[in-house]
CSV table of C-alpha atoms (C1' of nucleotides) in Angstrom, one decimal:
chain,number,residue,atom,x,y,z
A,1,MET,CA,18.1,1.7,19.2
A,2,GLY,CA,14.7,0.2,19.3
A,3,ASN,CA,12.9,-0.9,22.5
A,4,PRO,CA,14.7,-3.7,24.4
A,5,PRO,CA,14.1,-6.8,22.3
A,6,ILE,CA,11.7,-9.5,23.4
A,7,VAL,CA,14.1,-12.4,23.9
A,8,ASP,CA,13.3,-15.9,25.3
A,9,GLY,CA,15.0,-18.5,23.1
A,10,ARG,CA,13.3,-17.2,20.0
A,11,ALA,CA,14.7,-14.9,17.4
A,12,PRO,CA,15.0,-11.3,18.7
A,13,VAL,CA,11.9,-9.1,18.1
A,14,HIS,CA,12.9,-5.4,17.9
A,15,THR,CA,10.0,-2.9,18.0
A,16,PHE,CA,10.1,0.7,16.9
A,17,TYR,CA,7.1,2.2,18.5
A,18,SER,CA,6.4,4.1,21.8
A,19,SER,CA,4.1,3.0,24.6
A,20,LYS,CA,1.7,5.7,23.4
A,21,THR,CA,1.2,4.0,20.0
A,22,TRP,CA,-1.8,1.9,19.5
A,23,ILE,CA,-0.7,-1.7,18.9
A,24,GLU,CA,-3.1,-4.6,19.1
A,25,GLY,CA,-2.0,-7.4,21.3
A,26,ALA,CA,-2.9,-9.8,18.5
A,27,ALA,CA,-0.3,-8.2,16.3
A,28,VAL,CA,2.4,-8.5,18.9
A,29,HIS,CA,1.4,-12.1,19.4
A,30,GLN,CA,1.8,-12.7,15.7
A,31,LEU,CA,5.2,-11.1,15.8
A,32,GLU,CA,6.3,-13.4,18.6
A,33,GLN,CA,4.9,-16.4,16.7
A,34,VAL,CA,7.0,-15.5,13.7
A,35,ALA,CA,10.0,-15.1,15.9
A,36,ALA,CA,9.4,-18.6,17.3
A,37,MET,CA,9.5,-20.3,13.9
A,38,PRO,CA,12.6,-22.2,12.9
A,39,GLY,CA,15.1,-20.3,10.8
A,40,ILE,CA,13.9,-16.8,11.7
A,41,ARG,CA,16.9,-14.6,12.5
A,42,THR,CA,15.4,-11.2,13.4
A,43,VAL,CA,12.0,-9.5,13.5
A,44,ALA,CA,11.4,-5.8,13.4
A,45,GLY,CA,8.0,-4.3,14.3
A,46,MET,CA,7.1,-0.9,13.0
A,47,PRO,CA,4.6,1.7,14.6
A,48,ASP,CA,1.9,0.8,12.0
A,49,LEU,CA,2.0,-2.9,13.1
A,50,HIS,CA,-1.4,-4.6,13.0
A,51,PRO,CA,-2.7,-8.2,12.6
A,52,GLY,CA,-2.8,-9.8,9.2
A,53,LYS,CA,-4.2,-13.0,7.7
A,54,TYR,CA,-0.9,-14.8,7.2
A,55,GLY,CA,1.1,-12.9,9.8
A,56,PRO,CA,1.7,-9.4,11.1
A,57,VAL,CA,1.6,-6.4,8.9
A,58,GLY,CA,4.0,-3.5,9.5
A,59,CYS,CA,7.1,-5.6,10.0
A,60,ALA,CA,10.4,-6.8,8.5
A,61,ILE,CA,11.5,-10.4,9.0
A,62,LEU,CA,15.0,-11.7,8.3
A,63,ALA,CA,15.1,-15.5,7.8
A,64,ASP,CA,17.2,-18.3,6.4
A,65,ARG,CA,14.5,-19.2,3.9
A,66,ILE,CA,11.7,-17.6,1.8
A,67,HIS,CA,8.3,-17.5,3.5
A,68,PRO,CA,5.8,-16.8,0.8
A,69,ALA,CA,3.1,-16.2,3.5
A,70,PHE,CA,5.1,-13.2,4.9
A,71,VAL,CA,5.0,-11.5,1.5
A,72,GLY,CA,1.3,-12.2,1.3
A,73,SER,CA,-1.1,-12.2,-1.6
A,74,ASP,CA,0.0,-8.8,-3.1
A,75,ALA,CA,3.7,-9.1,-3.9
A,76,GLY,CA,4.9,-5.7,-5.1
A,77,CYS,CA,2.2,-3.6,-3.5
A,78,GLY,CA,3.5,-0.2,-2.8
A,79,MET,CA,3.4,3.6,-3.3
A,80,ALA,CA,4.4,5.9,-6.1
A,81,LEU,CA,4.4,9.7,-5.8
A,82,PHE,CA,4.5,12.2,-8.7
A,83,ALA,CA,4.5,16.0,-8.9
A,84,LEU,CA,2.1,17.3,-11.5
A,85,ASP,CA,3.0,20.4,-13.6
A,86,VAL,CA,-0.2,22.2,-12.5
A,87,PRO,CA,-0.5,24.4,-9.4
A,88,VAL,CA,-3.1,23.4,-6.8
A,89,ARG,CA,-4.7,26.9,-7.1
A,90,LYS,CA,-5.6,26.2,-10.8
A,91,LEU,CA,-7.5,23.0,-9.9
A,92,ARG,CA,-11.2,22.9,-9.1
A,93,ILE,CA,-11.7,20.0,-6.7
A,94,ASP,CA,-15.1,18.9,-8.0
A,95,LYS,CA,-14.0,19.1,-11.6
A,96,ALA,CA,-10.8,17.2,-10.8
A,97,ALA,CA,-12.8,14.6,-8.9
A,98,GLU,CA,-15.1,14.1,-11.9
A,99,ARG,CA,-12.2,13.7,-14.3
A,100,LEU,CA,-10.3,11.3,-12.0
A,101,ARG,CA,-13.3,8.9,-11.9
A,102,ASP,CA,-12.2,7.7,-15.3
A,103,ILE,CA,-8.9,6.2,-14.1
A,104,GLU,CA,-10.8,3.4,-12.3
A,105,ARG,CA,-12.1,2.1,-15.5
A,106,PRO,CA,-10.1,-0.6,-17.4
A,107,PHE,CA,-7.3,1.0,-19.3
A,108,ASP,CA,-8.2,1.3,-22.9
A,109,GLY,CA,-4.8,2.1,-24.1
A,110,ASP,CA,-2.0,-0.1,-25.4
A,111,ILE,CA,-1.6,-2.6,-22.5
A,112,ARG,CA,0.7,-4.9,-24.5
A,113,GLY,CA,2.9,-1.9,-25.3
A,114,GLU,CA,3.0,-0.8,-21.7
A,115,ILE,CA,3.9,-4.4,-20.6
A,116,GLU,CA,6.7,-4.5,-23.2
A,117,ALA,CA,7.9,-1.0,-22.4
A,118,ALA,CA,8.3,-2.1,-18.7
A,119,GLY,CA,10.3,-5.1,-19.9
A,120,LEU,CA,7.7,-7.5,-18.6
A,121,GLU,CA,6.7,-10.9,-19.9
A,122,PRO,CA,2.9,-11.0,-20.8
A,123,SER,CA,0.7,-12.6,-18.2
A,124,ALA,CA,-2.9,-13.6,-17.8
A,125,PHE,CA,-3.6,-10.6,-15.6
A,126,ASP,CA,-2.4,-7.8,-17.8
A,127,SER,CA,-5.9,-6.5,-18.5
A,128,ALA,CA,-5.9,-5.1,-14.9
A,129,LEU,CA,-2.7,-3.0,-15.6
A,130,GLY,CA,-3.3,0.7,-14.8
A,131,THR,CA,-6.3,0.1,-12.5
A,132,ILE,CA,-6.3,0.7,-8.7
A,133,GLY,CA,-8.0,-2.5,-7.4
A,134,GLY,CA,-9.8,-2.9,-4.1
A,135,GLY,CA,-9.1,-3.0,-0.3
A,136,ASN,CA,-6.8,-0.2,0.8
A,137,HIS,CA,-5.7,0.7,-2.7
A,138,PHE,CA,-6.3,4.2,-4.0
A,139,CYS,CA,-5.1,7.0,-6.3
A,140,GLU,CA,-4.9,10.4,-4.6
A,141,LEU,CA,-4.6,14.0,-5.7
A,142,LEU,CA,-2.7,16.0,-3.0
A,143,ALA,CA,-1.6,19.5,-2.1
A,144,VAL,CA,1.6,20.2,-0.3
A,145,GLU,CA,0.8,21.0,3.3
A,146,ASP,CA,4.4,21.8,4.4
A,147,VAL,CA,7.9,21.4,3.2
A,148,VAL,CA,10.3,20.8,6.1
A,149,ASP,CA,13.4,20.1,4.0
A,150,THR,CA,13.7,22.1,0.8
A,151,SER,CA,16.8,20.2,-0.5
A,152,PHE,CA,14.7,17.5,-2.3
A,153,GLY,CA,13.0,20.1,-4.6
A,154,ILE,CA,9.4,19.6,-3.5
A,155,ASP,CA,7.4,22.5,-4.9
A,156,ARG,CA,4.8,23.8,-2.5
A,157,SER,CA,2.6,25.1,-5.3
A,158,ARG,CA,2.3,22.0,-7.4
A,159,ALA,CA,-0.4,19.3,-7.1
A,160,HIS,CA,0.8,15.8,-6.5
A,161,VAL,CA,-0.5,12.3,-7.3
A,162,LEU,CA,0.0,9.3,-5.0
A,163,ALA,CA,-0.8,5.8,-6.3
A,164,HIS,CA,-1.2,2.9,-3.9
A,165,SER,CA,-1.7,-0.4,-5.7
A,166,GLY,CA,-0.1,-3.7,-6.3
A,167,SER,CA,0.2,-6.7,-8.6
A,168,ARG,CA,-3.5,-7.5,-8.7
A,169,GLY,CA,-4.3,-11.0,-9.9
A,170,LEU,CA,-0.6,-11.8,-10.4
A,171,GLY,CA,0.4,-11.7,-6.8
A,172,HIS,CA,-2.8,-13.4,-5.8
A,173,ALA,CA,-2.1,-16.3,-8.1
A,174,LEU,CA,1.5,-16.5,-6.8
A,175,LEU,CA,0.4,-17.0,-3.2
A,176,GLU,CA,-2.4,-19.4,-4.3
A,177,SER,CA,0.2,-21.5,-6.0
A,178,GLN,CA,2.2,-21.6,-2.8
A,179,ILE,CA,-0.9,-22.5,-0.7
A,180,THR,CA,-1.5,-25.4,-3.1
A,181,GLU,CA,2.0,-26.7,-2.3
A,182,GLY,CA,1.5,-26.4,1.5
A,183,LEU,CA,2.8,-22.8,2.1
A,184,HIS,CA,6.1,-23.9,3.6
A,185,PRO,CA,9.4,-22.0,3.7
A,186,ILE,CA,11.6,-22.4,0.6
A,187,ASP,CA,15.4,-22.6,0.3
A,188,PRO,CA,16.3,-19.5,-1.9
A,189,ASP,CA,19.1,-21.5,-3.5
A,190,SER,CA,16.8,-24.4,-4.6
A,191,GLU,CA,15.0,-24.7,-7.9
A,192,PRO,CA,11.6,-23.9,-6.2
A,193,GLY,CA,13.3,-21.0,-4.4
A,194,ARG,CA,14.6,-19.5,-7.7
A,195,ALA,CA,11.2,-20.1,-9.3
A,196,TYR,CA,9.4,-18.3,-6.5
A,197,LEU,CA,11.8,-15.3,-6.6
A,198,HIS,CA,11.5,-15.1,-10.4
A,199,ALA,CA,7.7,-15.0,-10.2
A,200,HIS,CA,7.9,-12.6,-7.2
A,201,ASP,CA,10.3,-10.2,-9.0
A,202,HIS,CA,7.9,-10.2,-12.0
A,203,ALA,CA,5.0,-9.3,-9.7
A,204,VAL,CA,7.0,-6.5,-8.1
A,205,ARG,CA,7.9,-5.1,-11.5
A,206,TRP,CA,4.3,-5.5,-12.7
A,207,ALA,CA,3.1,-3.7,-9.6
A,208,THR,CA,5.6,-0.9,-10.2
A,209,ALA,CA,4.5,-0.5,-13.8
A,210,ASN,CA,0.9,-0.5,-12.6
A,211,ARG,CA,1.5,2.4,-10.2
A,212,LEU,CA,3.3,4.4,-12.9
A,213,LEU,CA,0.4,3.9,-15.3
A,214,ILE,CA,-2.2,4.8,-12.7
A,215,ALA,CA,-0.4,8.0,-12.0
A,216,ALA,CA,0.1,8.7,-15.8
A,217,ARG,CA,-3.7,8.1,-16.3
A,218,ALA,CA,-4.4,10.5,-13.4
A,219,ALA,CA,-2.2,13.2,-15.0
A,220,GLN,CA,-3.8,12.6,-18.4
A,221,ALA,CA,-7.2,12.9,-16.9
A,222,LEU,CA,-6.2,16.3,-15.4
A,223,ARG,CA,-4.6,17.4,-18.7
A,224,CYS,CA,-1.1,17.7,-17.2
A,225,ASP,CA,2.3,15.9,-17.0
A,226,ALA,CA,3.7,14.1,-14.0
A,227,ASP,CA,7.2,14.2,-12.7
A,228,PHE,CA,8.4,11.2,-10.8
A,229,VAL,CA,9.3,11.8,-7.1
A,230,CYS,CA,9.6,8.4,-5.5
A,231,GLN,CA,8.2,4.9,-5.5
A,232,CYS,CA,8.7,1.6,-3.5
A,233,SER,CA,7.1,-1.7,-2.7
A,234,HIS,CA,6.2,-2.6,0.9
A,235,ASN,CA,5.2,-6.2,0.3
A,236,CYS,CA,8.3,-8.1,-1.0
A,237,VAL,CA,11.2,-10.4,-0.3
A,238,GLU,CA,14.9,-9.9,-1.0
A,239,HIS,CA,17.7,-12.5,-1.0
A,240,ARG,CA,20.6,-10.7,0.7
A,241,ALA,CA,24.0,-11.7,2.0
A,242,ASP,CA,22.7,-11.8,5.6
A,243,GLY,CA,19.6,-13.8,4.8
A,244,VAL,CA,16.2,-13.6,3.2
A,245,LEU,CA,14.6,-10.2,4.1
A,246,HIS,CA,10.8,-10.1,4.0
A,247,ARG,CA,8.9,-6.8,4.2
A,248,LYS,CA,5.2,-7.1,5.0
A,249,GLY,CA,3.7,-3.7,5.2
A,250,ALA,CA,7.2,-2.2,5.6
A,251,ALA,CA,8.9,0.3,3.2
A,252,PRO,CA,12.6,0.0,2.4
A,253,SER,CA,15.0,2.5,4.1
A,254,ASP,CA,17.7,1.8,1.5
A,255,GLN,CA,16.0,2.9,-1.7
A,256,GLY,CA,15.5,6.7,-1.4
A,257,LEU,CA,12.6,8.8,-0.3
A,258,VAL,CA,9.5,7.1,0.9
A,259,VAL,CA,5.8,8.2,1.2
A,260,VAL,CA,4.2,7.2,4.5
A,261,PRO,CA,0.6,7.8,3.8
A,262,GLY,CA,-2.0,8.7,6.5
A,263,SER,CA,-5.6,7.7,6.0
A,264,ARG,CA,-7.6,9.4,3.3
A,265,GLY,CA,-8.7,11.9,6.0
A,266,ALA,CA,-5.2,12.7,7.2
A,267,LEU,CA,-1.9,14.1,6.0
A,268,SER,CA,0.6,11.9,4.2
A,269,TYR,CA,4.4,12.3,4.7
A,270,LEU,CA,7.3,12.2,2.4
A,271,VAL,CA,10.2,11.0,4.6
A,272,GLU,CA,14.0,10.5,4.1
A,273,PRO,CA,15.0,7.1,5.7
A,274,LEU,CA,18.1,7.6,7.7
A,275,SER,CA,21.3,5.8,6.7
A,276,ASP,CA,22.5,5.5,10.3
A,277,ALA,CA,19.2,3.9,11.5
A,278,PRO,CA,19.7,0.9,13.8
A,279,LEU,CA,20.5,-2.3,12.0
A,280,GLU,CA,17.8,-4.0,14.0
A,281,ALA,CA,15.2,-2.2,11.9
A,282,LEU,CA,16.2,-4.4,9.0
A,283,ALA,CA,16.6,-1.6,6.4
A,284,SER,CA,12.9,-0.9,6.8
A,285,ILE,CA,10.4,1.8,8.0
A,286,ALA,CA,6.6,2.0,8.5
A,287,HIS,CA,4.5,1.9,5.3
A,288,GLY,CA,1.6,4.0,6.5
A,289,ALA,CA,-0.8,4.6,9.4
A,290,GLY,CA,-1.7,1.0,9.8
A,291,ARG,CA,-5.2,-0.3,10.5
A,292,LYS,CA,-6.6,0.3,14.0
A,293,TYR,CA,-9.9,-1.5,13.5
A,294,ASP,CA,-10.8,-4.5,11.3
A,295,ARG,CA,-13.0,-4.0,8.3
A,296,ALA,CA,-16.0,-5.9,9.7
A,297,SER,CA,-16.4,-3.6,12.7
A,298,MET,CA,-16.3,-0.3,10.7
A,299,ALA,CA,-20.1,-0.1,9.8
A,300,GLY,CA,-20.8,-0.1,13.6
A,301,ARG,CA,-18.3,2.6,14.1
A,302,VAL,CA,-19.1,5.1,11.4
A,303,GLY,CA,-22.7,4.3,10.8
A,304,ALA,CA,-24.4,3.2,7.6
A,305,THR,CA,-27.1,5.8,6.9
A,306,LYS,CA,-27.2,8.0,3.9
A,307,SER,CA,-25.9,11.0,5.8
A,308,ASP,CA,-23.1,8.8,7.2
A,309,ARG,CA,-22.1,7.9,3.7
A,310,GLU,CA,-22.2,11.5,2.5
A,311,ARG,CA,-19.9,12.5,5.3
A,312,LEU,CA,-17.5,9.8,4.2
A,313,MET,CA,-17.4,11.1,0.7
A,314,ARG,CA,-15.8,14.3,2.0
A,315,ASN,CA,-12.5,14.6,3.9
A,316,PRO,CA,-11.8,16.9,6.8
A,317,PHE,CA,-9.9,19.3,4.4
A,318,GLY,CA,-12.9,19.8,2.2
A,319,GLY,CA,-11.6,17.3,-0.3
A,320,ARG,CA,-13.5,14.5,-2.1
A,321,VAL,CA,-13.6,10.8,-1.8
A,322,ILE,CA,-14.7,8.9,-4.9
A,323,CYS,CA,-15.8,5.4,-3.8
A,324,GLU,CA,-18.9,4.0,-5.3
A,325,ASP,CA,-18.7,0.7,-3.4
A,326,ARG,CA,-20.7,1.4,-0.3
A,327,ALA,CA,-19.0,-1.3,1.8
A,328,LEU,CA,-15.5,-0.2,0.8
A,329,LEU,CA,-16.4,3.4,1.6
A,330,VAL,CA,-17.1,2.4,5.2
A,331,GLU,CA,-14.4,-0.3,5.6
A,332,GLU,CA,-11.7,2.2,4.6
A,333,ALA,CA,-13.1,5.2,6.6
A,334,PRO,CA,-10.3,7.3,8.1
A,335,GLU,CA,-11.4,6.1,11.5
A,336,ALA,CA,-10.2,2.6,10.6
A,337,TYR,CA,-6.6,3.9,10.7
A,338,LYS,CA,-4.2,5.0,13.4
A,339,PRO,CA,-3.3,8.6,13.6
A,340,ILE,CA,-0.4,9.1,11.2
A,341,ALA,CA,1.3,11.7,13.4
A,342,GLY,CA,2.1,9.1,16.0
A,343,VAL,CA,3.7,6.8,13.4
A,344,ILE,CA,5.8,9.6,12.0
A,345,ALA,CA,6.8,10.6,15.6
A,346,ASP,CA,7.9,7.1,16.3
A,347,LEU,CA,10.0,6.9,13.1
A,348,GLU,CA,11.7,10.1,14.1
A,349,ALA,CA,12.1,9.2,17.8
A,350,PHE,CA,13.7,5.8,16.9
A,351,GLY,CA,16.0,7.4,14.3
A,352,LEU,CA,14.5,5.6,11.3
A,353,ALA,CA,13.5,8.6,9.2
A,354,ARG,CA,13.0,12.3,9.1
A,355,VAL,CA,10.2,14.3,7.5
A,356,VAL,CA,10.8,16.0,4.1
A,357,ALA,CA,7.3,17.3,3.4
A,358,SER,CA,3.6,16.7,4.2
A,359,PHE,CA,0.6,16.5,1.9
A,360,ARG,CA,-3.1,16.9,2.3
A,361,PRO,CA,-5.6,14.9,0.3
A,362,LEU,CA,-7.7,16.8,-2.3
A,363,VAL,CA,-9.4,13.8,-4.1
A,364,THR,CA,-9.1,10.1,-3.1
A,365,VAL,CA,-10.2,7.7,-5.9
A,366,LYS,CA,-11.1,4.2,-4.9
A,367,ARG,CA,-13.7,1.9,-6.5
A,368,VAL,CA,-15.9,3.3,-9.2
A,369,ALA,CA,-19.0,1.3,-10.1
A,370,ASP,CA,-18.8,-0.2,-13.6
A,371,GLU,CA,-21.4,0.5,-16.3
A,372,ARG,CA,-23.8,-2.2,-15.1
A,373,GLY,CA,-23.4,-1.2,-11.5
A,374,ARG,CA,-22.6,-4.8,-10.5
A,375,ARG,CA,-20.5,-3.9,-7.5
A,376,GLU,CA,-23.5,-2.2,-5.9
A,377,GLU,CA,-25.9,-5.0,-6.7
A,378,ARG,CA,-23.7,-7.3,-4.5
A,379,ARG,CA,-24.4,-5.3,-1.4
B,1,DA,C1',-5.6,-8.7,-1.3
B,2,DT,C1',-8.6,-11.2,-5.5
B,3,DG,C1',-10.0,-10.9,-14.2
B,4,DT,C1',-13.5,-10.4,-6.0
B,5,DG,C1',-19.3,-15.0,-7.7
B,6,DC,C1',-24.4,-18.3,-7.8
DNA sequence: ATGTGC
């Protein structure tokens, strides 16, 4: 079971974090505000809970209607993990980092073919397919740190690739269209409800195709092949028999293995969600470490000098960080995130998941400046 | 988060 629910006439709020886990009061307040809204049935807060723009991040919300705000502006955002057919010992980190820079450039392959192969309708945002995007998105080359459960076939020697990205302009346009209409809850069985779910499902499938293409580009850049391990979305909504289930920064516990990434300076974990987890967790688990500090405060925390930036371009394992956007380099510093070990410990303590394997980052690719260096000029 | 903006 989770902690005793917060109950006072509102929908029950079940939380799955210990008293030792850093949770901002503002995030708990947002959770309680959600629970007080009409038509909300149950709310589940995960150990990576933190405040968000349209509501708390790191939670699952069961409601009678669709709340586009709970899905947020990046429907379909999620993680995909692949095993590369190259052993880590054969990789030179600096060479790999140089090669991986290329994947942040626009994809110059057959985008229309990729869209068709994924069974997607063309959209106005397809030119971004296969690219990482901004914010907390990344593509990471990893080494296996430890395999706790050998039954899933994780090979200790192989390098892995983890893609964290979403639906780019597609999901953004979807939320913008809802804001125009007043951002109110929608009956899933109404015509607008069906239209939202249709556009949402399209964004989720686009985001999935995006992650697969990012990983394929990474493998191609490293001259190797990639074998699929797992993938899921942590920003999405699902019309189920028991209601409308929203996951905002929450990974599904009913769709196989899940990667719960730490910051770019910490381990990431492959976990097996447990089928006998408490129902109050709403078929969900944490989606990552969760932010500890807001973006704006990070320059003051990690410094903004040249040597500060140089430190941020390495990780504590001797790996590399490719991020040519100075502000982003600082905003997404490892210090901005909670320690992942606590999040994993909570998932295990509350019976939500167990660890299969852990990974350490070798190269994290984020923004790369384009030819004209425009992203740097803005700063 | 954002085909990220005058």
